[in-house]
Amino acid sequence: MHAAQSIVAPAFFALTLVVAGRPVQRRLVRLGMHRMLAALLVLLALYLVLAVLAFALGWSIAQLSTTLPQYGPEFEGLYQTVADWLTSLGVQVADIDQLLGVVDFNSILGVVRRAASGLSAVGAQVALLVVVMFFLALDSTDTTSRRALLARARPGLSAALSGFFVAVGRYWIVATVFGLIVAAVDVVALYVIGVPLAVTWGVLAFVTNYIPNIGFVLGLVPPALVALLDGGVSSMLWVVAVYSVINFTIQSIIQPKITGDVVGLSPTVTFFSLVFWALVVGPLGALLAVPLTLFFKAVLVDAHPDARWVDAFLVTAAAAEKPGVAEPVAAAEPTVVTDDGGAASAEPGPESFPDRQEG
């Protein structure tokens, strides 16, 4: 997976997005819309959401590239003040003047410029994401027979994957709703404090909300630094205080509680998932940490009754108390969900297993 991360990450991301849109697609089919038309409408809606997000990110990076150079003198003055303070405390800072010549504001601007140029580098992954979503949407118009086959051959895996599809769809919905709430509140608060680029920091807060555990910190540091350069220490402290009260309360207390109820993963597992999947599939793994963990939990744990004991180390206490977590999956008469939202029996017949046919 690490060697093929440029393929695995966008392809899995596409799968989770299409899965998240499946409930809407089935609802449209039940209302009488043709399956193909319903799939295309949901696909276009997903494309629109991705396009708006990409435009917002590109606009934010452009704003940073044009605005941050204005704070070059303030940054160098701040660096000199810190260096003088360290010297007064007896800390040996060798060749401070030389350091000032190396560590300047342009080094920070270089990060922003590299991020802007990196947008073109991920163009291939974006194209792969768009194409895979299209083919998955086409396949989603007729899945009844494939689900029935899987339910006949591997009922436990079929039930586990059905649970994964439901959980990952709810996860994206919860993360998006809370991200919008956090971004809106942050923009209003930053406007009141007088921090420049308030909308840009709102977009950053929305995106980092998808990153478990450390998203709050990643969204706090840039606006706090700009507030320090623009308004001084008091402005920075106000930003830190507002973010700590609003973002920490929403992102680190309320959202994990609801997310935990939806996906059932403990906070510790969520954090290690972030570290692990970012290492395996790259930066996109930080956004896909929870969905990837849910997928492999479904395939390796939930699908096998003998492996259900592993859930004791993965799920929250509330999830562990739910019925069926540590119970074997019944293999008799599995049921699958049809493409129109109804149920169909997938009871295996003799033709399903030729090697078991009676003589």
Tab-separated table of C-alpha atoms in Angstrom:
chain	number	residue	atom	x	y	z
A	1	MET	CA	0.000	0.000	0.000
A	2	HIS	CA	2.870	2.369	0.747
A	3	ALA	CA	4.482	1.693	-2.631
A	4	ALA	CA	1.156	2.277	-4.415
A	5	GLN	CA	-0.051	5.131	-2.190
A	6	SER	CA	-0.645	7.460	-5.169
A	7	ILE	CA	-3.232	4.935	-6.399
A	8	VAL	CA	-4.553	3.448	-3.155
A	9	ALA	CA	-5.329	6.719	-1.357
A	10	PRO	CA	-7.396	8.494	-4.069
A	11	ALA	CA	-9.135	5.242	-5.075
A	12	PHE	CA	-10.203	4.519	-1.503
A	13	PHE	CA	-11.221	8.155	-1.042
A	14	ALA	CA	-13.430	7.829	-4.124
A	15	LEU	CA	-14.989	4.662	-2.712
A	16	THR	CA	-15.887	6.331	0.586
A	17	LEU	CA	-17.404	9.362	-1.161
A	18	VAL	CA	-19.574	7.223	-3.441
A	19	VAL	CA	-20.635	5.122	-0.446
A	20	ALA	CA	-21.577	8.296	1.449
A	21	GLY	CA	-23.873	9.293	-1.415
A	22	ARG	CA	-25.573	5.898	-1.715
A	23	PRO	CA	-28.443	6.651	0.713
A	24	VAL	CA	-29.465	9.657	-1.390
A	25	GLN	CA	-29.182	7.589	-4.552
A	26	ARG	CA	-31.420	4.842	-3.150
A	27	ARG	CA	-33.937	7.428	-1.982
A	28	LEU	CA	-34.145	8.884	-5.498
A	29	VAL	CA	-34.676	5.389	-6.948
A	30	ARG	CA	-37.488	4.694	-4.470
A	31	LEU	CA	-39.119	7.955	-5.577
A	32	GLY	CA	-39.296	6.609	-9.123
A	33	MET	CA	-36.124	7.989	-10.706
A	34	HIS	CA	-34.142	5.767	-13.076
A	35	ARG	CA	-31.115	4.155	-11.416
A	36	MET	CA	-28.604	5.585	-13.875
A	37	LEU	CA	-30.035	9.107	-13.606
A	38	ALA	CA	-30.015	8.913	-9.797
A	39	ALA	CA	-26.383	7.759	-9.813
A	40	LEU	CA	-25.346	10.572	-12.169
A	41	LEU	CA	-27.134	13.230	-10.091
A	42	VAL	CA	-25.423	12.082	-6.894
A	43	LEU	CA	-22.087	11.921	-8.727
A	44	LEU	CA	-22.490	15.483	-10.016
A	45	ALA	CA	-23.322	16.655	-6.486
A	46	LEU	CA	-20.143	15.022	-5.161
A	47	TYR	CA	-18.114	16.577	-7.973
A	48	LEU	CA	-19.583	19.981	-7.101
A	49	VAL	CA	-18.609	19.612	-3.436
A	50	LEU	CA	-15.046	18.647	-4.378
A	51	ALA	CA	-14.809	21.528	-6.863
A	52	VAL	CA	-15.947	24.064	-4.273
A	53	LEU	CA	-13.452	22.702	-1.745
A	54	ALA	CA	-10.612	22.764	-4.298
A	55	PHE	CA	-11.475	26.341	-5.291
A	56	ALA	CA	-11.563	27.417	-1.628
A	57	LEU	CA	-8.153	25.852	-0.976
A	58	GLY	CA	-6.629	27.407	-4.082
A	59	TRP	CA	-8.060	30.812	-3.254
A	60	SER	CA	-6.782	30.577	0.329
A	61	ILE	CA	-3.247	29.717	-0.787
A	62	ALA	CA	-3.304	32.605	-3.266
A	63	GLN	CA	-4.424	34.970	-0.510
A	64	LEU	CA	-1.587	33.786	1.721
A	65	SER	CA	0.987	34.230	-1.034
A	66	THR	CA	-0.038	37.853	-1.613
A	67	THR	CA	-0.655	38.921	1.996
A	68	LEU	CA	2.068	37.293	4.077
A	69	PRO	CA	4.994	39.188	2.434
A	70	GLN	CA	3.628	42.376	4.022
A	71	TYR	CA	4.603	41.014	7.447
A	72	GLY	CA	8.261	40.386	6.579
A	73	PRO	CA	9.660	43.244	8.747
A	74	GLU	CA	7.404	42.299	11.676
A	75	PHE	CA	8.563	38.702	11.515
A	76	GLU	CA	12.237	39.656	11.486
A	77	GLY	CA	11.657	42.035	14.392
A	78	LEU	CA	9.902	39.295	16.347
A	79	TYR	CA	12.771	36.914	15.687
A	80	GLN	CA	15.303	39.497	16.865
A	81	THR	CA	13.285	40.121	20.040
A	82	VAL	CA	13.203	36.413	20.856
A	83	ALA	CA	16.931	36.074	20.182
A	84	ASP	CA	17.720	39.033	22.455
A	85	TRP	CA	15.496	37.601	25.176
A	86	LEU	CA	17.271	34.238	25.004
A	87	THR	CA	20.636	35.988	25.189
A	88	SER	CA	19.538	37.939	28.271
A	89	LEU	CA	18.637	34.643	29.956
A	90	GLY	CA	22.122	33.330	29.374
A	91	VAL	CA	21.202	31.004	26.536
A	92	GLN	CA	24.098	30.749	24.121
A	93	VAL	CA	22.714	31.458	20.669
A	94	ALA	CA	25.683	31.188	18.329
A	95	ASP	CA	25.997	33.713	15.533
A	96	ILE	CA	22.585	35.318	15.961
A	97	ASP	CA	23.228	37.668	13.066
A	98	GLN	CA	24.049	34.718	10.831
A	99	LEU	CA	20.885	32.946	11.944
A	100	LEU	CA	18.838	36.024	11.160
A	101	GLY	CA	20.258	35.927	7.660
A	102	VAL	CA	19.249	32.288	7.224
A	103	VAL	CA	15.941	32.107	9.097
A	104	ASP	CA	13.835	34.885	7.700
A	105	PHE	CA	10.273	35.366	6.643
A	106	ASN	CA	11.024	34.188	3.139
A	107	SER	CA	11.535	30.667	4.465
A	108	ILE	CA	7.933	30.640	5.664
A	109	LEU	CA	6.760	32.073	2.359
A	110	GLY	CA	8.634	29.250	0.668
A	111	VAL	CA	6.369	26.780	2.419
A	112	VAL	CA	3.308	28.570	1.065
A	113	ARG	CA	4.776	28.691	-2.443
A	114	ARG	CA	5.660	24.998	-2.307
A	115	ALA	CA	2.096	24.260	-1.250
A	116	ALA	CA	0.826	26.245	-4.236
A	117	SER	CA	3.144	24.416	-6.631
A	118	GLY	CA	2.193	21.124	-4.982
A	119	LEU	CA	-1.366	21.584	-6.217
A	120	SER	CA	-0.168	20.730	-9.710
A	121	ALA	CA	1.772	17.733	-8.412
A	122	VAL	CA	-1.405	16.121	-7.075
A	123	GLY	CA	-3.211	16.650	-10.350
A	124	ALA	CA	-2.774	12.998	-11.292
A	125	GLN	CA	-4.324	11.851	-8.012
A	126	VAL	CA	-7.238	14.249	-8.459
A	127	ALA	CA	-7.814	12.913	-11.975
A	128	LEU	CA	-7.720	9.355	-10.656
A	129	LEU	CA	-10.186	10.296	-7.909
A	130	VAL	CA	-12.620	11.772	-10.432
A	131	VAL	CA	-12.386	8.810	-12.822
A	132	VAL	CA	-12.733	6.166	-10.102
A	133	MET	CA	-15.773	7.959	-8.688
A	134	PHE	CA	-17.359	7.883	-12.151
A	135	PHE	CA	-16.899	4.136	-12.616
A	136	LEU	CA	-17.978	3.372	-9.062
A	137	ALA	CA	-21.129	5.408	-9.638
A	138	LEU	CA	-21.863	3.336	-12.750
A	139	ASP	CA	-21.291	0.095	-10.847
A	140	SER	CA	-23.540	1.288	-8.023
A	141	THR	CA	-26.592	1.173	-10.304
A	142	ASP	CA	-26.751	-2.628	-10.090
A	143	THR	CA	-25.222	-4.232	-7.007
A	144	THR	CA	-27.987	-6.599	-5.906
A	145	SER	CA	-26.585	-9.719	-7.572
A	146	ARG	CA	-23.057	-9.062	-6.362
A	147	ARG	CA	-24.245	-8.475	-2.815
A	148	ALA	CA	-26.310	-11.646	-2.946
A	149	LEU	CA	-23.304	-13.629	-4.175
A	150	LEU	CA	-21.136	-12.276	-1.363
A	151	ALA	CA	-23.848	-12.939	1.220
A	152	ARG	CA	-24.161	-16.540	0.045
A	153	ALA	CA	-20.441	-17.236	-0.017
A	154	ARG	CA	-19.273	-15.095	2.932
A	155	PRO	CA	-22.241	-13.967	5.069
A	156	GLY	CA	-20.001	-12.651	7.839
A	157	LEU	CA	-17.970	-10.504	5.451
A	158	SER	CA	-21.143	-9.259	3.770
A	159	ALA	CA	-22.597	-8.122	7.095
A	160	ALA	CA	-19.294	-6.510	8.126
A	161	LEU	CA	-18.954	-4.555	4.877
A	162	SER	CA	-22.566	-3.393	5.141
A	163	GLY	CA	-21.742	-2.030	8.587
A	164	PHE	CA	-18.640	-0.342	7.166
A	165	PHE	CA	-20.646	1.359	4.405
A	166	VAL	CA	-23.104	2.760	6.937
A	167	ALA	CA	-20.401	3.890	9.378
A	168	VAL	CA	-18.176	5.609	6.812
A	169	GLY	CA	-21.119	7.495	5.304
A	170	ARG	CA	-22.169	8.762	8.710
A	171	TYR	CA	-18.559	9.658	9.536
A	172	TRP	CA	-18.212	11.958	6.511
A	173	ILE	CA	-21.547	13.601	7.303
A	174	VAL	CA	-20.652	14.230	10.956
A	175	ALA	CA	-17.159	15.526	10.099
A	176	THR	CA	-18.522	17.851	7.403
A	177	VAL	CA	-21.279	19.289	9.575
A	178	PHE	CA	-18.936	19.974	12.482
A	179	GLY	CA	-16.312	21.366	10.100
A	180	LEU	CA	-18.792	23.889	8.741
A	181	ILE	CA	-19.849	24.880	12.262
A	182	VAL	CA	-16.260	25.341	13.429
A	183	ALA	CA	-15.273	27.280	10.298
A	184	ALA	CA	-18.254	29.660	10.555
A	185	VAL	CA	-17.670	30.387	14.249
A	186	ASP	CA	-13.928	30.897	13.671
A	187	VAL	CA	-14.482	33.357	10.821
A	188	VAL	CA	-16.862	35.466	12.927
A	189	ALA	CA	-14.506	35.407	15.926
A	190	LEU	CA	-11.450	36.340	13.836
A	191	TYR	CA	-13.346	39.225	12.226
A	192	VAL	CA	-14.270	40.522	15.687
A	193	ILE	CA	-10.670	40.231	16.909
A	194	GLY	CA	-9.421	41.910	13.723
A	195	VAL	CA	-7.175	39.128	12.407
A	196	PRO	CA	-6.409	39.398	8.672
A	197	LEU	CA	-7.436	36.598	6.283
A	198	ALA	CA	-10.298	35.458	8.500
A	199	VAL	CA	-12.011	33.557	5.664
A	200	THR	CA	-8.740	31.837	4.780
A	201	TRP	CA	-8.327	30.600	8.350
A	202	GLY	CA	-11.940	29.456	8.277
A	203	VAL	CA	-11.207	27.300	5.227
A	204	LEU	CA	-8.143	25.932	7.029
A	205	ALA	CA	-10.239	25.105	10.100
A	206	PHE	CA	-12.788	23.297	7.915
A	207	VAL	CA	-10.143	21.152	6.195
A	208	THR	CA	-8.190	20.330	9.361
A	209	ASN	CA	-11.415	19.268	11.051
A	210	TYR	CA	-11.192	16.052	8.996
A	211	ILE	CA	-7.841	15.270	10.646
A	212	PRO	CA	-8.480	13.514	13.975
A	213	ASN	CA	-6.943	14.730	17.242
A	214	ILE	CA	-4.300	17.146	15.869
A	215	GLY	CA	-6.539	19.053	13.446
A	216	PHE	CA	-7.244	21.642	16.156
A	217	VAL	CA	-3.543	22.464	16.537
A	218	LEU	CA	-2.922	22.588	12.783
A	219	GLY	CA	-5.773	25.041	12.371
A	220	LEU	CA	-4.678	27.231	15.297
A	221	VAL	CA	-0.991	27.937	14.660
A	222	PRO	CA	-1.208	29.987	11.395
A	223	PRO	CA	-3.908	32.468	12.510
A	224	ALA	CA	-2.256	32.837	15.928
A	225	LEU	CA	1.079	33.691	14.266
A	226	VAL	CA	-0.520	36.230	11.923
A	227	ALA	CA	-2.426	37.748	14.860
A	228	LEU	CA	0.887	38.115	16.705
A	229	LEU	CA	2.527	39.860	13.752
A	230	ASP	CA	-0.457	42.098	13.020
A	231	GLY	CA	-1.856	42.976	16.448
A	232	GLY	CA	0.736	41.944	18.982
A	233	VAL	CA	0.675	39.514	21.878
A	234	SER	CA	-2.809	40.473	23.064
A	235	SER	CA	-4.339	39.687	19.661
A	236	MET	CA	-2.563	36.335	19.579
A	237	LEU	CA	-3.777	35.461	23.079
A	238	TRP	CA	-7.351	36.267	22.054
A	239	VAL	CA	-7.055	33.918	19.065
A	240	VAL	CA	-5.616	31.152	21.224
A	241	ALA	CA	-8.339	31.659	23.833
A	242	VAL	CA	-11.169	31.688	21.275
A	243	TYR	CA	-9.845	28.633	19.453
A	244	SER	CA	-9.297	26.804	22.713
A	245	VAL	CA	-12.846	27.448	23.878
A	246	ILE	CA	-14.639	26.974	20.558
A	247	ASN	CA	-12.534	24.574	18.518
A	248	PHE	CA	-11.280	22.456	21.389
A	249	THR	CA	-14.765	22.137	22.840
A	250	ILE	CA	-16.350	21.229	19.510
A	251	GLN	CA	-13.520	19.253	17.878
A	252	SER	CA	-12.017	17.517	20.903
A	253	ILE	CA	-15.038	16.967	23.179
A	254	ILE	CA	-18.383	17.099	21.342
A	255	GLN	CA	-17.387	15.806	17.903
A	256	PRO	CA	-15.331	12.805	19.143
A	257	LYS	CA	-18.266	11.804	21.348
A	258	ILE	CA	-20.662	11.821	18.393
A	259	THR	CA	-18.068	10.331	16.041
A	260	GLY	CA	-17.365	7.609	18.566
A	261	ASP	CA	-21.058	6.787	18.726
A	262	VAL	CA	-21.149	6.634	14.919
A	263	VAL	CA	-17.975	4.660	14.159
A	264	GLY	CA	-17.277	3.136	17.583
A	265	LEU	CA	-13.477	3.643	17.563
A	266	SER	CA	-11.767	4.691	20.781
A	267	PRO	CA	-9.820	8.004	20.839
A	268	THR	CA	-6.518	6.168	21.268
A	269	VAL	CA	-7.147	3.985	18.216
A	270	THR	CA	-8.185	7.069	16.249
A	271	PHE	CA	-4.917	8.827	17.087
A	272	PHE	CA	-2.712	5.866	16.198
A	273	SER	CA	-4.749	5.413	13.015
A	274	LEU	CA	-3.823	8.968	12.049
A	275	VAL	CA	-0.099	8.336	12.561
A	276	PHE	CA	-0.131	4.910	10.909
A	277	TRP	CA	-2.107	5.725	7.773
A	278	ALA	CA	-0.281	9.018	7.196
A	279	LEU	CA	2.920	6.953	7.168
A	280	VAL	CA	1.492	4.247	4.900
A	281	VAL	CA	-0.447	6.186	2.241
A	282	GLY	CA	0.937	9.705	2.644
A	283	PRO	CA	-0.750	13.005	3.557
A	284	LEU	CA	-4.152	11.841	2.307
A	285	GLY	CA	-3.952	9.108	4.933
A	286	ALA	CA	-4.485	11.760	7.607
A	287	LEU	CA	-7.923	12.495	6.141
A	288	LEU	CA	-8.695	8.818	5.533
A	289	ALA	CA	-7.405	7.521	8.876
A	290	VAL	CA	-10.803	6.657	10.323
A	291	PRO	CA	-12.347	5.239	7.104
A	292	LEU	CA	-9.273	3.071	6.436
A	293	THR	CA	-9.308	1.741	9.991
A	294	LEU	CA	-13.017	1.003	9.757
A	295	PHE	CA	-12.493	-0.880	6.495
A	296	PHE	CA	-9.737	-3.144	7.787
A	297	LYS	CA	-11.596	-3.631	11.062
A	298	ALA	CA	-14.609	-4.825	9.061
A	299	VAL	CA	-12.551	-7.174	6.885
A	300	LEU	CA	-10.155	-8.564	9.497
A	301	VAL	CA	-12.202	-8.442	12.715
A	302	ASP	CA	-15.937	-7.992	12.234
A	303	ALA	CA	-16.162	-10.568	9.445
A	304	HIS	CA	-14.655	-13.316	11.618
A	305	PRO	CA	-16.476	-14.384	14.812
A	306	ASP	CA	-13.257	-15.824	16.256
A	307	ALA	CA	-11.562	-12.423	15.935
A	308	ARG	CA	-14.278	-10.358	17.624
A	309	TRP	CA	-12.267	-10.268	20.865
A	310	VAL	CA	-9.942	-7.738	19.177
A	311	ASP	CA	-12.792	-5.196	19.441
A	312	ALA	CA	-12.028	-4.986	23.166
A	313	PHE	CA	-8.907	-2.990	22.204
A	314	LEU	CA	-10.440	-0.996	19.338
A	315	VAL	CA	-13.910	0.260	20.191
A	316	THR	CA	-15.355	2.571	22.808
A	317	ALA	CA	-17.073	1.247	25.921
A	318	ALA	CA	-20.476	2.242	24.527
A	319	ALA	CA	-19.785	0.348	21.293
A	320	ALA	CA	-18.608	-2.712	23.226
A	321	GLU	CA	-21.930	-2.813	25.087
A	322	LYS	CA	-23.994	-2.894	21.908
A	323	PRO	CA	-25.556	-6.263	21.120
A	324	GLY	CA	-23.829	-8.297	18.460
A	325	VAL	CA	-20.329	-6.868	18.883
A	326	ALA	CA	-18.854	-10.103	20.203
A	327	GLU	CA	-21.500	-12.495	18.868
A	328	PRO	CA	-20.969	-14.821	15.911
A	329	VAL	CA	-22.551	-13.811	12.638
A	330	ALA	CA	-25.394	-16.079	11.639
A	331	ALA	CA	-24.689	-17.796	8.359
A	332	ALA	CA	-28.258	-18.918	7.666
A	333	GLU	CA	-30.433	-17.057	5.216
A	334	PRO	CA	-28.396	-13.864	4.853
A	335	THR	CA	-30.245	-10.797	3.616
A	336	VAL	CA	-28.884	-8.142	1.300
A	337	VAL	CA	-30.110	-4.663	0.436
A	338	THR	CA	-31.283	-4.283	-3.130
A	339	ASP	CA	-30.489	-1.285	-5.304
A	340	ASP	CA	-33.952	0.184	-4.739
A	341	GLY	CA	-33.513	0.052	-0.965
A	342	GLY	CA	-35.554	-3.116	-0.405
A	343	ALA	CA	-34.446	-6.447	0.990
A	344	ALA	CA	-33.813	-9.662	-0.866
A	345	SER	CA	-33.096	-13.119	0.427
A	346	ALA	CA	-29.679	-14.466	-0.396
A	347	GLU	CA	-30.257	-18.003	0.811
A	348	PRO	CA	-27.706	-20.219	-0.934
A	349	GLY	CA	-29.046	-22.891	-3.208
A	350	PRO	CA	-27.332	-26.016	-4.559
A	351	GLU	CA	-26.302	-24.143	-7.698
A	352	SER	CA	-24.324	-21.689	-5.567
A	353	PHE	CA	-21.868	-24.352	-4.430
A	354	PRO	CA	-21.366	-26.939	-7.180
A	355	ASP	CA	-18.926	-28.910	-5.071
A	356	ARG	CA	-21.652	-29.429	-2.443
A	357	GLN	CA	-24.438	-30.624	-4.711
A	358	GLU	CA	-26.049	-33.840	-3.677
A	359	GLY	CA	-25.582	-36.897	-5.877
